[in-house]
Amino acid sequence: MQNKGAILTFAILLAAVCFYQLSFTVVSNRVKDNAIEYAQGDEMKEYQYLDSMKSEVVYNFLGLKKFTYKDVQELEINLGLDLKGGMNVTLQVEVQDIIRAMSNNSDDETFNAALALATKNQENSTKDYVTLFGEAFEEIDPNARLASIFNTLELRDQVNFNTTNAEVLRIIDEQTKAAIANAFNIIRTRIDRFGVAQPNIQNLQTSGRILVELPGVKDQNRVRSLLQGTANLEFWETYENQEVYQYMLQANERIKEMQVLESEKSADVTADEVTETEAVADTTENSLLSELEAGAAGDTTATPDNLAAFREQYPLFALLNPSTDQTGQLYPGPVVGMANAKDTSRINSYLHNPQIRSVFPRDMKFAWTAKSVDEAGNFYRLIALKVTTRDGKAPLDGGVITDARQDYDQFGTNPEVAMQMNAEGAKIWQRMTKENVGKSIAIVLDGYVRSFPNVNGEIPGGRSSITGLESIEEAQDLANVLKSGKMPAPARIIQEDIVGPSLGQKAINSGLISFVIAFALVLIYMLFFYSKNAGLAANIALVANMFFIFGILASLGAVLTLPGIAGIVLTIGMSVDANVLIYERIQEEMRAGKGVKLAITDGYKNAYSAIIDGQVTTLLTGIVLYLFGSGPIKGFATTLIIGILTSLFSAIFLTRLIFEWQLKKGGRILFASTATEGWLRNMKIKFLEKRKMFYVISGVFILISIGSFFVRGLNYGIDFKGGRSYIVEFQKDVEVGEVRAALADVFDAAPEVKTSGNDIKITTDYKIEDHSENIDNEVEALLMKGLQDADLIDKSVTLEEFTQEYQQSSQKVGPTISDDIRKDAAIAIGFSLIIIFLYILVRFRDWQYGLGAVAALAHDSLIVLGIFSLFSGVLPFTLEIDQAFIAAILTVLGYSINDTVVVFDRIREYLGLHPKRDRVENVDAALNSTLRRTFSTSLSTFVVLLAIFLFGGATIRGFTFALLVGVVVGTYSSLFIATPIAHDTRSRVAKVVAKRKK
């Protein structure tokens, strides 16, 4: 073998690099084991131990370089969320809010209608939002000018009244991209300060989308708040309660007048409305009546026995309890009332109604407190803010904050956030405090009042603080958000995957078990089928291949996921194919009378073509998966690509080195065992003669599949239809029907409930189109409440305990994301078929081969889809059409085309060796000669997948089932569909050409 020294050197260097990279994982695991031993089951102690080790040197590599535990963590192999637990979140920065802010919240009708139309069109378009906005603006009013809307203070140096719409759109696009980049940097800074080990934050191809992967995090509610908070901090002067109350009375009278003018249906207070406000009435009744008796409202007719009449007389005060004492005296300060959380939206509608709003001074606005008055979180205060600027903005905002840190109040007990302002902010702050001594200044964050401290004196130096925080974590997160900076626009979670640590550990255990079993089966099979000589060489190459795969994964910083482990195990089965091709060719050379040394040389040389063609087509499929997949699918594609490349090197070069060494020692090399020597040799099956029979068989299966699509349909996962899914582990046996009935009321419709291993999987589309910041927490709270009301879980469990102990994992896919996933899936499959067709066309210079291959792939896809349609809900595991299924289909296509290309390669060889022989005879002989190789590769791959299916865990059972079916169908089609179609097509083309010549 030429260049033997170079190959050996490369193998040694590659092994050294892999050893170096994997050593960090070994050291990291040793430190974690020490932490577990030290903590003795106490999670807080374990966290404190690992935190204290971050700056400690834990690894001295050969005395050349020292690494701290933090360094080691960054270099160890990354485990995906499905193995380690944690969150995978896709954020969408709201571009329309950025554009709205650039217009200074313009109320121009054309502008706002264009934004609404662009938002609607975005659901079914691949264009960016700015382009859609421009098209919508032109469609609504072709004569309207954007310059008149965007000639704001911030854009005045770029936009004037002569600026064209196209130029304004270009400026908006530039500003939007800059804002999105800023949002990405802010989120990255927040995550870095959050303290997650090995976070992954990246911009996605779709403008405005940001992927955040946080392995190991447990408090998902805290993370959601951290990621979605805009950090819009404002400082407002306030009105005193005494100044506002008279306007509240006038507003109450105006509401009464409006109700009188409404229809009888709107005017009357229904029994439901009475019940709805009962809690507020009971709480506020005494102070309201005392106030009325004192003459504050000028009416003393209301009594506890006449609540309906009271609410009719005082519609605003029935919802908003005035801030008064028992004697009816108004409390000092900016608090103008208190209301139940469920009534705040109705009060807001009153206060924002133009007719009622005209009662209040133009410089008066209102905001609710962020923290409730009571521990149950039912009642919130309403604060009166004073507008002192011409543009209606706060006189001071978070842009002046230079530093923020978590601190404690003067007593050292309650957490707060201490802030420091820049010179400009300090000057304004000093003026505000000087002019408002004895009054309050409201500190507003994201539209809610965090605190409203009373100013005792002028405050120089720009120092301030936010109080009223519930925990140290809340103070730390708020300081983090403020220090990172204000988000240019809200970022909303449109896709989310959460895996609990216990489910992650289950995945690791099941993944390792399936890996070990599959690996052992392949090693045993190779020794059995190809003797201890050749089989041992292949096994050594397989072990080296596994070492290289994990080492390269660690070197690249790639993430190892559960589908990734499946990809590695699948690579084991497919890498056997290269060895099988080589060994079968060597045996053919030996049967032709060549010596062992020459047979090995010629065997390797003659096998290269089939190996390269087969592996390249699978590699192309892996590349398509990597380009169009995301999350676990990308992990699967990564390991598949790496595995194909390393298996080629191991199978072709490492085994050759072993054989060279054995020949040098003078040892005897056998390439088949006694039991398998004659297996499937000298077969004379007439494949082409029986092709019509196989056409009929395949046609029947395809018709059944298509019929099932129309009758039963496909069970789409939330990847494709949108929604939320939760895997919940119960501490007692529960029935699927019980869970469905328990959640039917809280979700307004019965969710889809299935068993998932030993757990229950719950899927719902409840409020999936609601993009409010706390909607995910609200849905989880409803899920918990429904299960608690039905006594399926302990009623004393808190939401935090539920999400950490019962809820094993959750997934959310918004409608926009599901549309994109469907488009990407269709593109991925279509693109795979096209590149496979083109590759075969180039390699074999015959389009009939490409047509036969693509027809076989379409055949395989339809049958696998049909089986999923037929048996969905019948088999005891989920057969959903989701991203994992698309990965499985593409892998099946890669495997099938690999098998088909090997057959085509042998046909091409036979046609070249026997040009005078009948073509049908050549094709049949070529197919028969590949049967041993097809059997060995398919059986070994099937056995590997069967091990994953049985022992790999419930989460990937549907995925591996698709692969199992695909291997069987793909092997069948490569022999009985692809080649016959290529042959028939060629024959018909030849007949047409012959007729034309005549």
mmCIF file of C-alpha atoms in Angstrom, residues 327-589:
data_model
loop_
_atom_site.group_PDB
_atom_site.id
_atom_site.type_symbol
_atom_site.label_atom_id
_atom_site.label_comp_id
_atom_site.label_asym_id
_atom_site.label_seq_id
_atom_site.Cartn_x
_atom_site.Cartn_y
_atom_site.Cartn_z
ATOM 1 C CA THR A 327 -63.583 57.284 57.474
ATOM 2 C CA GLY A 328 -63.512 58.058 53.755
ATOM 3 C CA GLN A 329 -60.370 60.153 53.957
ATOM 4 C CA LEU A 330 -58.103 59.857 50.918
ATOM 5 C CA TYR A 331 -54.695 58.295 51.497
ATOM 6 C CA PRO A 332 -51.682 60.427 50.544
ATOM 7 C CA GLY A 333 -49.427 59.315 47.694
ATOM 8 C CA PRO A 334 -49.907 58.372 44.045
ATOM 9 C CA VAL A 335 -52.105 55.293 44.630
ATOM 10 C CA VAL A 336 -55.563 56.128 43.272
ATOM 11 C CA GLY A 337 -57.213 52.761 43.751
ATOM 12 C CA MET A 338 -56.974 48.990 44.041
ATOM 13 C CA ALA A 339 -58.607 46.309 41.892
ATOM 14 C CA ASN A 340 -58.820 42.581 41.376
ATOM 15 C CA ALA A 341 -56.468 41.311 38.664
ATOM 16 C CA LYS A 342 -59.376 40.019 36.573
ATOM 17 C CA ASP A 343 -60.962 43.497 36.532
ATOM 18 C CA THR A 344 -57.884 45.449 35.436
ATOM 19 C CA SER A 345 -58.593 44.968 31.736
ATOM 20 C CA ARG A 346 -62.121 46.397 32.112
ATOM 21 C CA ILE A 347 -60.787 49.356 34.084
ATOM 22 C CA ASN A 348 -58.156 49.929 31.394
ATOM 23 C CA SER A 349 -60.871 49.939 28.730
ATOM 24 C CA TYR A 350 -62.718 52.606 30.727
ATOM 25 C CA LEU A 351 -59.648 54.783 31.219
ATOM 26 C CA HIS A 352 -58.584 54.507 27.568
ATOM 27 C CA ASN A 353 -62.016 55.243 26.150
ATOM 28 C CA PRO A 354 -61.738 58.664 24.405
ATOM 29 C CA GLN A 355 -64.952 59.971 25.993
ATOM 30 C CA ILE A 356 -63.797 59.054 29.483
ATOM 31 C CA ARG A 357 -60.171 59.959 28.834
ATOM 32 C CA SER A 358 -61.248 63.540 28.062
ATOM 33 C CA VAL A 359 -62.293 63.949 31.698
ATOM 34 C CA PHE A 360 -58.689 63.654 32.886
ATOM 35 C CA PRO A 361 -55.897 66.190 32.325
ATOM 36 C CA ARG A 362 -53.823 65.505 29.189
ATOM 37 C CA ASP A 363 -50.658 65.082 31.261
ATOM 38 C CA MET A 364 -52.158 62.312 33.423
ATOM 39 C CA LYS A 365 -51.686 58.587 32.693
ATOM 40 C CA PHE A 366 -52.047 55.435 34.752
ATOM 41 C CA ALA A 367 -50.020 52.269 35.389
ATOM 42 C CA TRP A 368 -50.603 49.181 37.550
ATOM 43 C CA THR A 369 -48.115 47.932 40.107
ATOM 44 C CA ALA A 370 -46.085 44.845 39.218
ATOM 45 C CA LYS A 371 -46.449 43.377 42.711
ATOM 46 C CA SER A 372 -49.813 42.462 44.198
ATOM 47 C CA VAL A 373 -51.049 43.829 47.503
ATOM 48 C CA ASP A 374 -52.017 40.405 48.862
ATOM 49 C CA GLU A 375 -49.988 37.179 48.989
ATOM 50 C CA ALA A 376 -52.496 35.361 46.774
ATOM 51 C CA GLY A 377 -51.704 37.770 43.920
ATOM 52 C CA ASN A 378 -55.302 38.926 43.413
ATOM 53 C CA PHE A 379 -55.229 42.700 43.990
ATOM 54 C CA TYR A 380 -53.073 45.379 42.378
ATOM 55 C CA ARG A 381 -52.744 49.154 42.870
ATOM 56 C CA LEU A 382 -53.302 51.819 40.214
ATOM 57 C CA ILE A 383 -50.734 54.651 40.140
ATOM 58 C CA ALA A 384 -51.269 58.105 38.600
ATOM 59 C CA LEU A 385 -48.279 59.278 36.535
ATOM 60 C CA LYS A 386 -47.567 62.827 35.405
ATOM 61 C CA VAL A 387 -46.418 63.504 31.819
ATOM 62 C CA THR A 388 -43.934 66.382 31.867
ATOM 63 C CA THR A 389 -42.368 66.121 28.395
ATOM 64 C CA ARG A 390 -43.650 67.309 25.010
ATOM 65 C CA ASP A 391 -43.284 63.922 23.345
ATOM 66 C CA GLY A 392 -45.141 62.127 26.134
ATOM 67 C CA LYS A 393 -42.131 60.035 27.120
ATOM 68 C CA ALA A 394 -40.680 59.609 30.594
ATOM 69 C CA PRO A 395 -38.225 62.369 31.569
ATOM 70 C CA LEU A 396 -35.670 59.697 32.490
ATOM 71 C CA ASP A 397 -35.272 56.148 31.172
ATOM 72 C CA GLY A 398 -33.025 53.117 31.515
ATOM 73 C CA GLY A 399 -30.627 54.379 28.869
ATOM 74 C CA VAL A 400 -28.848 56.405 31.557
ATOM 75 C CA ILE A 401 -28.105 53.348 33.725
ATOM 76 C CA THR A 402 -24.380 52.546 33.748
ATOM 77 C CA ASP A 403 -24.408 49.904 36.462
ATOM 78 C CA ALA A 404 -26.963 47.799 38.305
ATOM 79 C CA ARG A 405 -26.402 45.224 41.030
ATOM 80 C CA GLN A 406 -28.370 43.167 43.470
ATOM 81 C CA ASP A 407 -28.227 44.687 46.975
ATOM 82 C CA TYR A 408 -30.182 44.806 50.234
ATOM 83 C CA ASP A 409 -32.184 47.547 51.924
ATOM 84 C CA GLN A 410 -30.885 49.545 54.897
ATOM 85 C CA PHE A 411 -31.912 46.767 57.262
ATOM 86 C CA GLY A 412 -30.046 44.136 55.244
ATOM 87 C CA THR A 413 -33.091 41.877 54.924
ATOM 88 C CA ASN A 414 -35.042 42.717 51.751
ATOM 89 C CA PRO A 415 -33.378 42.431 48.325
ATOM 90 C CA GLU A 416 -33.289 45.438 46.040
ATOM 91 C CA VAL A 417 -31.498 46.621 42.891
ATOM 92 C CA ALA A 418 -29.023 49.475 43.296
ATOM 93 C CA MET A 419 -28.478 51.556 40.126
ATOM 94 C CA GLN A 420 -25.914 54.124 39.039
ATOM 95 C CA MET A 421 -26.625 56.690 36.298
ATOM 96 C CA ASN A 422 -24.379 58.518 33.863
ATOM 97 C CA ALA A 423 -23.709 62.274 34.131
ATOM 98 C CA GLU A 424 -26.749 63.299 32.071
ATOM 99 C CA GLY A 425 -29.053 60.953 33.994
ATOM 100 C CA ALA A 426 -27.643 62.085 37.332
ATOM 101 C CA LYS A 427 -28.414 65.713 36.433
ATOM 102 C CA ILE A 428 -32.038 64.945 35.494
ATOM 103 C CA TRP A 429 -32.462 62.692 38.558
ATOM 104 C CA GLN A 430 -31.189 65.440 40.821
ATOM 105 C CA ARG A 431 -33.670 67.908 39.325
ATOM 106 C CA MET A 432 -36.582 65.451 39.581
ATOM 107 C CA THR A 433 -35.891 64.649 43.219
ATOM 108 C CA LYS A 434 -35.408 68.317 44.068
ATOM 109 C CA GLU A 435 -38.753 69.304 42.531
ATOM 110 C CA ASN A 436 -40.668 66.404 44.089
ATOM 111 C CA VAL A 437 -39.612 66.470 47.743
ATOM 112 C CA GLY A 438 -42.498 65.076 49.779
ATOM 113 C CA LYS A 439 -43.970 63.397 46.711
ATOM 114 C CA SER A 440 -43.369 60.082 44.984
ATOM 115 C CA ILE A 441 -41.409 59.171 41.875
ATOM 116 C CA ALA A 442 -42.615 56.008 40.156
ATOM 117 C CA ILE A 443 -40.026 53.559 38.833
ATOM 118 C CA VAL A 444 -41.728 51.759 35.916
ATOM 119 C CA LEU A 445 -40.301 48.637 34.262
ATOM 120 C CA ASP A 446 -41.923 47.278 31.094
ATOM 121 C CA GLY A 447 -45.122 49.241 31.761
ATOM 122 C CA TYR A 448 -45.577 48.185 35.386
ATOM 123 C CA VAL A 449 -44.712 50.201 38.492
ATOM 124 C CA ARG A 450 -41.967 48.407 40.401
ATOM 125 C CA SER A 451 -41.823 50.936 43.218
ATOM 126 C CA PHE A 452 -42.899 54.504 43.988
ATOM 127 C CA PRO A 453 -40.583 55.762 46.742
ATOM 128 C CA ASN A 454 -41.332 59.013 48.541
ATOM 129 C CA VAL A 455 -38.624 61.651 47.936
ATOM 130 C CA ASN A 456 -37.264 62.945 51.244
ATOM 131 C CA GLY A 457 -34.684 65.219 49.694
ATOM 132 C CA GLU A 458 -32.621 66.064 46.655
ATOM 133 C CA ILE A 459 -30.474 63.103 45.469
ATOM 134 C CA PRO A 460 -27.210 64.032 43.752
ATOM 135 C CA GLY A 461 -24.776 61.610 42.085
ATOM 136 C CA GLY A 462 -27.332 59.590 40.090
ATOM 137 C CA ARG A 463 -27.885 56.851 42.647
ATOM 138 C CA SER A 464 -31.283 55.131 42.968
ATOM 139 C CA SER A 465 -32.745 51.761 43.838
ATOM 140 C CA ILE A 466 -35.712 49.531 43.060
ATOM 141 C CA THR A 467 -37.387 47.932 46.077
ATOM 142 C CA GLY A 468 -40.357 45.644 46.593
ATOM 143 C CA LEU A 469 -38.676 42.589 45.059
ATOM 144 C CA GLU A 470 -39.719 39.151 46.236
ATOM 145 C CA SER A 471 -36.457 37.194 46.095
ATOM 146 C CA ILE A 472 -32.720 37.447 45.625
ATOM 147 C CA GLU A 473 -33.093 35.665 42.250
ATOM 148 C CA GLU A 474 -35.594 38.293 41.069
ATOM 149 C CA ALA A 475 -33.228 41.073 42.139
ATOM 150 C CA GLN A 476 -30.274 39.367 40.431
ATOM 151 C CA ASP A 477 -32.214 38.874 37.197
ATOM 152 C CA LEU A 478 -33.511 42.452 37.221
ATOM 153 C CA ALA A 479 -30.002 43.810 37.784
ATOM 154 C CA ASN A 480 -28.785 41.566 34.951
ATOM 155 C CA VAL A 481 -31.484 42.833 32.579
ATOM 156 C CA LEU A 482 -30.883 46.501 33.446
ATOM 157 C CA LYS A 483 -27.134 46.216 33.126
ATOM 158 C CA SER A 484 -27.443 44.392 29.775
ATOM 159 C CA GLY A 485 -29.527 47.208 28.371
ATOM 160 C CA LYS A 486 -32.989 47.829 27.001
ATOM 161 C CA MET A 487 -34.326 45.544 24.297
ATOM 162 C CA PRO A 488 -35.215 47.480 21.129
ATOM 163 C CA ALA A 489 -38.472 45.511 20.888
ATOM 164 C CA PRO A 490 -40.137 42.623 22.718
ATOM 165 C CA ALA A 491 -38.736 39.168 22.016
ATOM 166 C CA ARG A 492 -41.446 36.516 22.214
ATOM 167 C CA ILE A 493 -40.981 32.766 22.573
ATOM 168 C CA ILE A 494 -42.420 31.123 19.442
ATOM 169 C CA GLN A 495 -40.851 27.692 19.926
ATOM 170 C CA GLU A 496 -39.727 26.003 23.110
ATOM 171 C CA ASP A 497 -38.456 22.600 24.199
ATOM 172 C CA ILE A 498 -37.940 21.791 27.863
ATOM 173 C CA VAL A 499 -36.473 18.534 29.148
ATOM 174 C CA GLY A 500 -36.371 17.804 32.856
ATOM 175 C CA PRO A 501 -33.122 16.439 34.350
ATOM 176 C CA SER A 502 -34.719 13.132 35.333
ATOM 177 C CA LEU A 503 -35.953 12.528 31.780
ATOM 178 C CA GLY A 504 -32.497 13.504 30.537
ATOM 179 C CA GLN A 505 -30.917 10.897 32.802
ATOM 180 C CA LYS A 506 -33.377 8.298 31.516
ATOM 181 C CA ALA A 507 -32.365 9.218 27.965
ATOM 182 C CA ILE A 508 -28.659 8.851 28.811
ATOM 183 C CA ASN A 509 -29.241 5.438 30.372
ATOM 184 C CA SER A 510 -31.411 4.151 27.521
ATOM 185 C CA GLY A 511 -29.061 5.647 24.916
ATOM 186 C CA LEU A 512 -25.997 4.021 26.453
ATOM 187 C CA ILE A 513 -27.752 0.670 26.801
ATOM 188 C CA SER A 514 -28.851 0.686 23.167
ATOM 189 C CA PHE A 515 -25.374 1.809 22.097
ATOM 190 C CA VAL A 516 -23.559 -0.975 23.991
ATOM 191 C CA ILE A 517 -25.977 -3.687 22.835
ATOM 192 C CA ALA A 518 -25.889 -2.575 19.201
ATOM 193 C CA PHE A 519 -22.106 -2.282 19.215
ATOM 194 C CA ALA A 520 -21.679 -5.742 20.755
ATOM 195 C CA LEU A 521 -24.062 -7.319 18.221
ATOM 196 C CA VAL A 522 -22.150 -5.864 15.285
ATOM 197 C CA LEU A 523 -18.804 -7.024 16.677
ATOM 198 C CA ILE A 524 -20.159 -10.553 17.184
ATOM 199 C CA TYR A 525 -21.728 -10.606 13.720
ATOM 200 C CA MET A 526 -18.504 -9.569 11.978
ATOM 201 C CA LEU A 527 -16.502 -12.256 13.805
ATOM 202 C CA PHE A 528 -19.135 -14.873 12.959
ATOM 203 C CA PHE A 529 -19.612 -13.988 9.287
ATOM 204 C CA TYR A 530 -16.069 -13.024 8.239
ATOM 205 C CA SER A 531 -13.903 -15.151 10.537
ATOM 206 C CA LYS A 532 -11.699 -14.051 13.397
ATOM 207 C CA ASN A 533 -9.048 -12.663 11.011
ATOM 208 C CA ALA A 534 -11.029 -10.302 8.797
ATOM 209 C CA GLY A 535 -13.771 -9.888 11.396
ATOM 210 C CA LEU A 536 -11.252 -8.802 14.057
ATOM 211 C CA ALA A 537 -9.710 -6.253 11.678
ATOM 212 C CA ALA A 538 -13.165 -4.802 10.970
ATOM 213 C CA ASN A 539 -13.940 -4.689 14.695
ATOM 214 C CA ILE A 540 -10.699 -2.853 15.472
ATOM 215 C CA ALA A 541 -11.628 -0.346 12.783
ATOM 216 C CA LEU A 542 -15.109 -0.002 14.328
ATOM 217 C CA VAL A 543 -13.695 0.690 17.812
ATOM 218 C CA ALA A 544 -11.289 3.243 16.343
ATOM 219 C CA ASN A 545 -14.189 4.755 14.410
ATOM 220 C CA MET A 546 -16.201 5.280 17.613
ATOM 221 C CA PHE A 547 -13.189 6.882 19.297
ATOM 222 C CA PHE A 548 -12.691 9.227 16.331
ATOM 223 C CA ILE A 549 -16.381 10.205 16.230
ATOM 224 C CA PHE A 550 -16.524 11.213 19.893
ATOM 225 C CA GLY A 551 -13.148 12.936 19.697
ATOM 226 C CA ILE A 552 -14.147 14.991 16.639
ATOM 227 C CA LEU A 553 -17.495 15.879 18.257
ATOM 228 C CA ALA A 554 -15.606 17.224 21.263
ATOM 229 C CA SER A 555 -13.093 19.058 19.031
ATOM 230 C CA LEU A 556 -15.819 20.802 17.034
ATOM 231 C CA GLY A 557 -17.838 21.708 20.114
ATOM 232 C CA ALA A 558 -20.754 19.811 18.565
ATOM 233 C CA VAL A 559 -23.708 18.787 20.710
ATOM 234 C CA LEU A 560 -24.393 15.114 21.394
ATOM 235 C CA THR A 561 -28.146 14.453 21.425
ATOM 236 C CA LEU A 562 -30.248 11.308 21.725
ATOM 237 C CA PRO A 563 -30.899 11.310 17.950
ATOM 238 C CA GLY A 564 -27.147 11.928 17.697
ATOM 239 C CA ILE A 565 -26.499 8.688 19.572
ATOM 240 C CA ALA A 566 -28.950 7.033 17.183
ATOM 241 C CA GLY A 567 -26.919 8.527 14.323
ATOM 242 C CA ILE A 568 -23.710 7.078 15.770
ATOM 243 C CA VAL A 569 -25.274 3.673 16.250
ATOM 244 C CA LEU A 570 -26.681 3.805 12.733
ATOM 245 C CA THR A 571 -23.196 4.730 11.511
ATOM 246 C CA ILE A 572 -21.928 1.532 13.123
ATOM 247 C CA GLY A 573 -24.322 -0.499 11.009
ATOM 248 C CA MET A 574 -23.638 1.434 7.826
ATOM 249 C CA SER A 575 -19.857 1.530 8.307
ATOM 250 C CA VAL A 576 -19.919 -2.251 8.206
ATOM 251 C CA ASP A 577 -20.985 -1.846 4.589
ATOM 252 C CA ALA A 578 -17.545 -0.639 3.490
ATOM 253 C CA ASN A 579 -15.846 -3.627 5.109
ATOM 254 C CA VAL A 580 -18.420 -5.989 3.631
ATOM 255 C CA LEU A 581 -17.849 -4.606 0.113
ATOM 256 C CA ILE A 582 -14.091 -4.949 0.474
ATOM 257 C CA TYR A 583 -14.220 -8.467 1.928
ATOM 258 C CA GLU A 584 -16.635 -9.717 -0.733
ATOM 259 C CA ARG A 585 -14.414 -8.322 -3.512
ATOM 260 C CA ILE A 586 -11.307 -9.901 -1.961
ATOM 261 C CA GLN A 587 -13.065 -13.273 -1.846
ATOM 262 C CA GLU A 588 -14.014 -12.921 -5.528
ATOM 263 C CA GLU A 589 -10.380 -12.235 -6.417
#
